[in-house]
Amino acid sequence: MIRWPAAALLFAAGLLGWPLASAQSASSVDGNGKTNGTVAKPAPHYEDRLIDGGALAPDTESDGAPPNSQGWARFWRVEGVASYFDQQGQITRENGARFSGRIDTPQYGALSIDATVRVGPGSFIATLVQRDLGFDGNWRANNSLGVVTTLGIDMTRNQYRFYIPTFAALGGTTEWIHDGDLQVQASVGEPGNFDGFRLAGFQSLHGTLATMGAQWAFAPRWQAGVQFIDAQGVDSPFAVNGNGRIDSDAVFAALAWSGPTTRLQANIVASDASSEGQAVRANGIWLDGRTVWDRTTHNYGVFRLEPGLTWGYQPINNDIEGAYYRIAYQSLRWQMDGGIDQVNSVSGRGGNGTYLTLNGRYQLNTRMGLGGNGGYLKNGSQHAVSASAFGDLLWSQGASRLQFNLLDNNNVPKNHAEQVSLDHTWNTPVGTRLSTSMTATRDTTGSLTAGNLTLPRSTIHRLGVGLLGGGDITNNVSVDANLQYNLLSRGGTASGIYGNVNVNWRLSPQWSVTGTYYDNRDDTANLFVLDPLVPVINQLPTQRSRAVLLSLRYEERAGTATVPLGGQPGTAAGTIAGTLFLDLNDNGQRDAGEPGAPNVTVLLNGRYQTRTDESGRFDFPLVATGIHTITVVPDNLPLPWSLGGSKFDVNVNARSTSTMDIGARRIR
């Protein structure tokens, strides 16, 4: 069982290492710019060429003062927020302020801070993060303090089907990486959950949570890793009676081999959890493999996870055993993948099922593509089928997708649904964007008898229209909107609407005002989801709500003008702005009605950290020109959503904003 002193000592070592890095870095560089006897080469200077030799008239629309060029490159933002929420008649006012800042230091790595003060209900949370702290001997360190996400070694999540979760906690983390071959980390704190809408808060679950882990590449093709977690006295809805406290210990161990075309990883997890005097011990084992041959990728594995398996204070996949196989092929015209899962209950109390998938797309020419996908889930005498067919067309007005979806589920009660949708991304002037969608659905649920109660067979007809767009109205005013209107018919006629409109007015280079109106009057959302490890869901109830938000923001970029974040002296700078969203139709682009994913960690070059807001948006101001890597850490990404790859390249141009949309896909 992990105890506080061990984790606390390792975390303290990480914190004490911060000033040591400064001393070591300073001692290795002399006043003449020499490092270890080698003269440092001066970095090339960026030359900003002037149109007409600089004879153009001055820009009278920009009345801001020139940026402060003294000190390290840095960015900070202060935002006051006032908001009003109405959730089915329950009124909440969420007011307060947020502060965020990032600074690039030559000796302490990259520092970032995010803090939120909220009144009514009152709360204060803050997170201080230090990344890429350099030491002698090719050691780098990452540290965080405040409301953090517990750490997990890379081997806990670099797999296809299963992963070990992380948790939010009030405490600290430290991670040490040596030259890419050794990773050591620890986390300690009080677990909890994020709450709030516009202004995030932290709801404590009490108790303590501590993790320790290490990963070592001990041979050219071999890696080994181990991860521990200890939870004591944590409030959990998964405790006995649903409201008790859990004490739990768990350990994960893995061994991986990587060849020229194949990677294999064997995993073992064991947990010991107790709640209200009841103890459950469980073990799990699985093998995950990946082989790439030419244009074909194979993912495969076998698993056995006993009932009651937990990690920390939450259950993970358990009471299942079986195997899975996936194959994916890609050429200039073809994209195909398919697979099979066989899942059985270890205890015999769960279901036994077979899951088949097949997906494909063929590019007829540069303007047209055709494709479809299907899924079949069999569980004893019950079965469910989903299928879709689509066509993509690139034409003078933009890009269109026409898609037909089908779901047939003979579980009790039986359910049958068809859906046809048309999504279109319009060609619009530079600085604007517009996507529209139209959806028609028929959803039939069979009769259900429970005791003396009988629910008759019912059919819902739904017609939906969506819009996602935005752009600059003037040089200083921009608008973004996501609207969805649904017309429902079931005996009578009813309508539902979802709207999210955001207006941003830049008063000056530093000051801006943002207003947001959110309104959700829709009762259900239709899902076409089949997965043997995720319950089949046809109708997802939602809570009617609306909100008005107003924020006043001040932001400033400063530091040596020729040293932007992620760059060298003399390079130019731009901005990266993006959105992480749930790709409902799996077409790789954000369409109307597709929501953002909030509170997900995003890294720039593995060094600078931020989190997505309530709409899934994130940004990195003052970034050096050139190609950079954006890494998404799916710590708060809801199941069954995942990212096919967590790293994405983006090209930044001088004095411009590079935008990117990152879509999460449903595991299939």
XYZ file of C-alpha atoms in Angstrom, residues 163-659:
497
model
C -6.121 2.369 -20.748
C -5.581 3.329 -17.113
C -7.475 6.523 -16.117
C -6.189 9.660 -14.401
C -7.998 11.863 -11.861
C -8.388 15.501 -10.854
C -6.853 16.304 -7.458
C -5.851 19.210 -5.254
C -2.136 18.603 -4.765
C 0.970 18.311 -6.889
C 2.737 16.226 -9.513
C 6.332 15.757 -10.591
C 7.774 13.970 -13.601
C 11.417 13.334 -14.530
C 12.482 12.213 -18.008
C 16.000 11.134 -18.940
C 17.001 11.319 -22.609
C 13.834 9.517 -23.711
C 14.733 6.215 -22.013
C 13.589 6.736 -18.395
C 10.411 8.285 -17.010
C 9.732 8.653 -13.253
C 6.691 10.419 -11.826
C 4.509 10.895 -8.754
C 1.248 12.613 -7.809
C -0.313 13.309 -4.431
C -3.412 15.206 -3.330
C -7.090 15.278 -2.434
C -9.306 13.915 -5.241
C -12.317 15.728 -6.633
C -14.343 16.709 -9.680
C -14.566 19.848 -11.790
C -17.847 21.720 -11.554
C -19.229 24.984 -12.877
C -20.002 26.069 -16.409
C -18.099 29.186 -17.404
C -16.005 29.427 -14.239
C -14.571 26.073 -13.242
C -14.609 25.035 -9.611
C -13.367 21.988 -7.733
C -15.674 19.735 -5.726
C -13.701 17.723 -3.193
C -14.285 13.997 -2.700
C -12.249 14.095 0.523
C -9.673 11.509 1.395
C -6.235 11.219 -0.234
C -4.945 9.995 -3.555
C -1.322 9.168 -4.371
C 0.303 7.699 -7.477
C 3.837 6.661 -8.366
C 5.132 5.324 -11.665
C 8.266 4.578 -13.665
C 8.987 3.524 -17.221
C 12.376 2.352 -18.508
C 13.670 1.495 -21.975
C 16.202 -1.014 -20.670
C 17.225 -2.384 -24.089
C 17.041 -1.122 -27.697
C 13.646 -2.772 -28.341
C 12.319 -3.255 -24.806
C 10.357 -1.147 -22.323
C 9.096 -1.947 -18.851
C 6.790 0.107 -16.666
C 4.982 0.051 -13.342
C 2.278 2.331 -11.901
C 0.855 2.420 -8.354
C -2.206 4.206 -6.993
C -3.475 4.484 -3.415
C -6.876 5.971 -2.509
C -7.912 6.341 1.136
C -11.295 7.538 2.449
C -12.576 8.842 -0.904
C -16.289 9.591 -1.362
C -17.418 7.614 -4.386
C -20.780 6.778 -5.983
C -19.266 3.360 -6.697
C -18.923 2.545 -3.005
C -21.288 0.129 -1.266
C -24.798 1.685 -1.144
C -23.594 4.333 -3.564
C -22.650 6.928 -0.957
C -19.838 5.465 1.127
C -16.085 5.880 1.142
C -13.566 3.704 -0.627
C -10.089 2.565 0.346
C -8.222 1.098 -2.584
C -4.759 0.047 -3.724
C -3.906 -0.959 -7.276
C -0.798 -1.699 -9.309
C -0.246 -1.808 -13.063
C 2.788 -3.408 -14.701
C 3.669 -3.688 -18.384
C 6.375 -5.078 -20.636
C 6.627 -3.977 -24.285
C 8.679 -5.072 -27.286
C 8.969 -2.992 -30.453
C 10.271 -4.357 -33.743
C 10.526 -2.801 -37.199
C 6.836 -3.455 -37.942
C 5.344 -4.810 -34.691
C 4.803 -3.603 -31.138
C 3.558 -5.937 -28.393
C 2.679 -4.928 -24.832
C 1.698 -7.297 -22.015
C -0.191 -5.736 -19.098
C -1.155 -6.830 -15.595
C -3.335 -4.904 -13.144
C -4.317 -5.909 -9.605
C -6.607 -4.020 -7.215
C -7.710 -4.339 -3.590
C -10.704 -2.162 -2.698
C -12.850 -2.016 0.419
C -15.991 -0.080 1.329
C -18.056 -0.331 4.520
C -16.239 -3.499 5.540
C -16.662 -5.243 2.201
C -13.424 -6.000 0.358
C -12.955 -6.970 -3.271
C -9.710 -8.193 -4.770
C -9.446 -8.538 -8.523
C -6.847 -9.008 -11.228
C -6.685 -8.284 -14.927
C -4.347 -9.214 -17.733
C -4.296 -8.278 -21.399
C -1.991 -8.326 -24.409
C -2.113 -5.486 -26.921
C -0.392 -5.675 -30.309
C 0.082 -3.522 -33.383
C 1.624 -4.579 -36.699
C 2.107 -2.389 -39.773
C 2.664 -4.071 -43.141
C 2.964 -1.735 -46.098
C -0.362 0.172 -46.084
C -2.137 -2.153 -43.660
C -2.303 -1.725 -39.880
C -3.375 -4.558 -37.574
C -4.425 -4.059 -33.950
C -5.158 -7.123 -31.857
C -5.310 -8.340 -28.290
C -6.647 -10.764 -25.721
C -7.899 -9.861 -22.248
C -9.288 -11.204 -18.991
C -10.491 -8.668 -16.409
C -12.054 -10.072 -13.247
C -15.216 -8.672 -11.570
C -14.653 -5.758 -9.184
C -11.469 -4.485 -10.835
C -10.839 -0.861 -9.809
C -8.270 1.868 -10.305
C -8.217 4.455 -7.571
C -11.774 5.067 -6.436
C -13.471 4.087 -9.722
C -14.179 0.759 -11.411
C -12.528 0.131 -14.776
C -13.472 -2.424 -17.443
C -14.164 -5.631 -15.516
C -16.029 -8.934 -15.595
C -15.054 -9.473 -19.236
C -12.736 -11.766 -21.131
C -12.172 -12.205 -24.824
C -10.204 -10.985 -27.804
C -10.302 -8.286 -30.459
C -8.826 -7.705 -33.888
C -8.797 -4.629 -36.129
C -7.435 -4.168 -39.641
C -7.046 -0.841 -41.435
C -5.895 -0.217 -45.008
C -5.174 3.104 -46.693
C -4.083 3.962 -50.226
C -4.468 7.011 -52.418
C -8.127 6.148 -53.035
C -9.130 3.587 -50.429
C -9.625 3.888 -46.686
C -10.929 0.692 -45.077
C -11.028 -0.795 -41.623
C -12.905 -3.549 -39.868
C -12.738 -5.720 -36.822
C -14.232 -8.257 -34.494
C -14.587 -8.413 -30.696
C -15.589 -11.472 -28.716
C -16.551 -10.560 -25.153
C -17.706 -12.992 -22.454
C -18.582 -12.490 -18.799
C -16.025 -13.885 -16.351
C -18.605 -14.341 -13.580
C -21.392 -15.541 -15.850
C -23.663 -12.778 -14.550
C -22.932 -10.465 -17.462
C -23.632 -10.822 -21.143
C -21.656 -12.694 -23.774
C -21.394 -10.962 -27.099
C -19.782 -10.696 -30.507
C -19.151 -7.325 -32.106
C -18.353 -6.854 -35.809
C -17.469 -3.610 -37.596
C -16.699 -2.676 -41.201
C -15.922 0.798 -42.530
C -14.792 1.941 -45.948
C -14.373 4.939 -48.211
C -13.391 5.138 -51.882
C -12.280 8.358 -53.572
C -13.750 8.235 -57.081
C -11.914 11.361 -58.223
C -10.660 14.619 -56.790
C -14.215 15.791 -56.150
C -16.252 12.760 -55.092
C -15.974 9.972 -52.539
C -18.300 7.159 -51.446
C -18.321 5.096 -48.288
C -20.177 3.438 -45.480
C -19.833 1.576 -42.219
C -21.663 -1.037 -40.250
C -21.726 -2.682 -36.858
C -23.305 -5.857 -35.506
C -23.594 -6.702 -31.818
C -24.943 -10.101 -30.702
C -25.584 -10.848 -27.044
C -27.211 -14.232 -26.552
C -30.607 -14.158 -28.244
C -30.480 -10.384 -28.555
C -28.781 -8.455 -31.308
C -28.329 -4.918 -32.602
C -27.265 -3.655 -36.021
C -26.127 -0.224 -37.148
C -25.188 0.791 -40.686
C -24.558 3.924 -42.715
C -23.778 4.909 -46.285
C -22.503 8.292 -47.402
C -21.271 10.294 -50.346
C -18.858 13.243 -50.272
C -18.840 15.889 -52.984
C -16.480 18.832 -53.439
C -18.063 21.423 -55.714
C -18.134 25.138 -56.428
C -20.167 25.944 -53.296
C -18.056 23.905 -50.871
C -17.984 20.328 -49.529
C -21.123 18.219 -48.980
C -21.844 14.875 -47.310
C -25.126 12.997 -47.748
C -25.451 10.146 -45.240
C -28.039 7.516 -44.335
C -27.958 5.788 -40.924
C -29.836 2.727 -39.712
C -30.174 1.195 -36.241
C -32.075 -1.994 -35.407
C -32.034 -3.313 -31.845
C -34.138 -6.299 -30.815
C -33.390 -5.872 -27.098
C -36.371 -5.262 -24.832
C -37.883 -2.863 -25.647
C -37.119 -3.262 -29.354
C -35.922 -0.191 -31.169
C -35.611 0.671 -34.864
C -34.382 3.984 -36.241
C -33.476 5.497 -39.607
C -31.767 8.805 -40.206
C -30.768 10.751 -43.297
C -28.518 13.802 -43.028
C -26.942 16.382 -45.303
C -23.896 18.291 -44.051
C -22.311 21.076 -46.060
C -19.291 23.303 -45.492
C -19.695 26.438 -47.599
C -17.029 28.329 -49.501
C -16.964 31.684 -47.732
C -14.778 34.800 -47.861
C -11.494 34.785 -45.968
C -12.083 35.316 -42.250
C -15.503 33.629 -42.216
C -16.811 30.067 -42.041
C -20.207 28.430 -42.388
C -21.407 24.828 -42.088
C -25.020 23.688 -42.262
C -26.750 20.384 -41.577
C -30.198 18.897 -42.138
C -31.306 15.680 -40.448
C -34.495 13.616 -40.636
C -35.000 10.733 -38.166
C -37.685 8.131 -37.533
C -37.300 6.278 -34.228
C -39.673 3.473 -33.281
C -39.702 1.831 -29.838
C -41.646 -1.387 -29.267
C -44.117 -2.004 -26.480
C -42.827 -2.833 -23.011
C -44.587 -4.662 -20.181
C -43.228 -4.391 -16.638
C -45.482 -5.875 -13.960
C -48.920 -4.293 -14.358
C -47.565 -1.435 -16.455
C -47.600 -1.639 -20.250
C -46.003 1.031 -22.437
C -47.398 1.034 -25.985
C -45.340 1.062 -29.167
C -44.360 4.599 -30.122
C -42.747 6.338 -33.081
C -40.903 9.642 -33.023
C -40.305 11.682 -36.173
C -37.589 14.283 -35.869
C -36.520 16.951 -38.370
C -33.387 18.903 -37.504
C -31.609 21.877 -39.029
C -28.197 23.043 -37.805
C -25.784 25.887 -38.431
C -22.184 26.389 -37.348
C -20.399 29.514 -38.443
C -18.686 32.719 -37.641
C -16.396 35.417 -38.841
C -15.351 39.030 -38.578
C -18.127 41.591 -38.956
C -15.628 44.442 -38.696
C -11.931 44.600 -37.891
C -12.819 44.565 -34.188
C -16.078 42.578 -33.951
C -16.437 38.829 -34.586
C -19.333 36.405 -34.157
C -19.439 32.614 -33.671
C -22.672 30.636 -33.587
C -23.768 27.015 -33.228
C -27.515 26.564 -33.715
C -29.733 23.461 -33.926
C -33.512 23.357 -34.394
C -35.487 20.097 -34.055
C -39.143 19.492 -34.879
C -40.550 16.386 -33.164
C -43.765 14.533 -33.837
C -45.144 11.800 -31.524
C -48.924 11.934 -31.455
C -48.574 15.715 -31.289
C -45.949 18.155 -32.500
C -43.210 19.711 -30.386
C -40.047 21.611 -31.172
C -36.650 21.858 -29.575
C -33.816 24.303 -30.096
C -30.188 24.470 -29.107
C -28.258 27.691 -29.581
C -24.859 29.045 -28.626
C -23.973 32.499 -29.946
C -20.729 34.246 -29.044
C -19.897 37.885 -29.887
C -16.402 39.273 -29.332
C -15.649 43.005 -29.510
C -12.001 44.041 -29.365
C -11.973 47.511 -27.827
C -8.180 47.854 -28.144
C -5.205 45.520 -28.593
C -5.436 44.692 -24.866
C -9.132 45.044 -23.993
C -12.070 43.014 -25.310
C -15.675 42.258 -24.365
C -17.330 38.898 -25.020
C -21.021 38.100 -24.777
C -22.483 34.586 -25.015
C -26.066 33.365 -25.140
C -26.737 29.644 -24.646
C -30.155 28.022 -24.916
C -31.024 24.315 -24.904
C -34.722 23.484 -25.220
C -34.266 20.036 -26.744
C -35.195 16.992 -24.652
C -33.367 14.160 -26.412
C -30.427 13.507 -28.686
C -30.364 10.513 -31.004
C -27.252 8.328 -30.859
C -26.178 5.494 -33.133
C -23.704 3.762 -30.844
C -22.745 0.093 -30.700
C -19.905 -1.155 -28.554
C -19.589 -4.326 -26.474
C -17.826 -2.417 -23.684
C -20.269 0.523 -23.651
C -24.024 0.099 -22.994
C -26.235 0.456 -26.069
C -27.885 3.865 -25.844
C -30.638 5.021 -28.177
C -32.043 8.072 -26.431
C -29.910 10.374 -24.276
C -32.015 12.631 -22.025
C -30.798 16.186 -21.677
C -31.742 18.946 -19.271
C -33.321 22.092 -20.634
C -31.242 25.105 -19.763
C -30.246 28.562 -20.900
C -27.511 30.983 -19.950
C -26.251 34.504 -20.579
C -22.551 35.197 -20.091
C -20.615 38.448 -20.249
C -16.868 38.828 -19.834
C -14.409 41.720 -19.889
C -10.878 40.647 -20.778
C -7.483 42.306 -20.578
C -4.524 40.518 -22.134
C -0.958 41.521 -22.827
C 2.004 40.001 -24.591
C 5.422 41.181 -23.592
C 9.052 40.201 -23.443
C 11.866 40.452 -25.935
C 10.070 41.023 -29.218
C 12.354 38.627 -31.053
C 11.917 35.697 -28.609
C 8.377 34.254 -28.994
C 7.194 31.106 -27.249
C 8.774 28.050 -28.781
C 11.240 30.015 -30.884
C 14.764 31.370 -30.990
C 15.921 34.997 -30.836
C 15.187 36.691 -34.131
C 12.130 34.658 -35.197
C 8.727 36.126 -36.019
C 5.516 35.142 -34.219
C 1.850 34.304 -34.727
C -1.011 32.674 -32.798
C -2.504 29.171 -32.639
C -6.246 28.853 -31.947
C -8.171 25.583 -32.068
C -11.188 23.565 -30.982
C -11.418 20.004 -29.670
C -14.829 18.584 -30.604
C -16.781 15.314 -30.712
C -16.969 14.208 -34.359
C -20.486 12.735 -34.364
C -20.560 11.732 -38.047
C -16.877 10.756 -38.194
C -16.061 12.860 -41.259
C -12.985 14.574 -39.847
C -14.416 18.092 -39.764
C -16.609 20.014 -37.374
C -20.227 20.228 -38.485
C -23.241 21.983 -37.063
C -24.425 20.501 -33.774
C -21.123 18.823 -32.873
C -20.194 19.884 -29.295
C -16.792 20.852 -27.933
C -14.917 18.847 -25.296
C -14.183 20.945 -22.156
C -11.380 20.695 -19.562
C -8.973 18.698 -21.741
C -5.230 19.378 -21.485
C -3.488 20.626 -24.655
C 0.302 20.966 -24.997
C 2.397 22.988 -27.449
C 5.665 21.208 -28.304
C 5.292 19.232 -25.055
C 6.324 22.402 -23.204
C 3.463 24.895 -22.927
C 0.162 23.827 -21.369
C -3.413 25.057 -21.519
C -6.917 23.584 -21.140
C -9.955 23.718 -23.383
C -12.812 25.934 -22.206
C -16.478 24.972 -21.930
C -16.803 25.054 -25.744
C -13.650 23.035 -26.402
C -11.609 26.070 -27.484
C -7.914 26.642 -26.732
C -5.228 29.071 -27.872
C -1.481 29.737 -27.709
C -0.562 33.403 -28.314
C 2.905 34.622 -29.356
C 4.169 31.418 -30.981
C 7.257 31.336 -33.200
C 6.690 30.899 -36.919
C 7.204 27.451 -38.389
C 5.774 23.993 -37.782
C 4.810 23.115 -34.186
C 3.304 20.054 -32.526
C 0.008 20.155 -30.638
C -0.494 17.245 -28.211
C -3.891 16.447 -26.680
C -3.867 14.583 -23.357
C -7.284 12.845 -23.253
C -7.510 13.025 -19.452
C -11.104 14.305 -19.380
C -12.318 13.051 -22.766
C -15.606 11.183 -22.134
C -15.977 7.524 -23.064
C -16.407 6.079 -25.628
C -14.598 8.952 -27.379
C -10.902 8.741 -28.211
C -8.260 10.304 -30.436
C -6.772 8.185 -33.198
C -3.551 10.151 -32.691
C -2.755 12.600 -29.935
C -0.184 14.704 -31.849
C -0.995 17.172 -34.611
C 1.259 19.492 -36.618
C 0.332 23.115 -37.279
C 2.148 25.762 -39.308
C 2.318 29.263 -37.810
C 2.794 32.298 -40.051
C 4.012 35.740 -39.004
C 1.398 38.121 -37.567
C -1.495 35.723 -38.276
C -3.665 33.165 -36.468
C -3.413 29.496 -37.426
C -6.693 27.699 -36.653
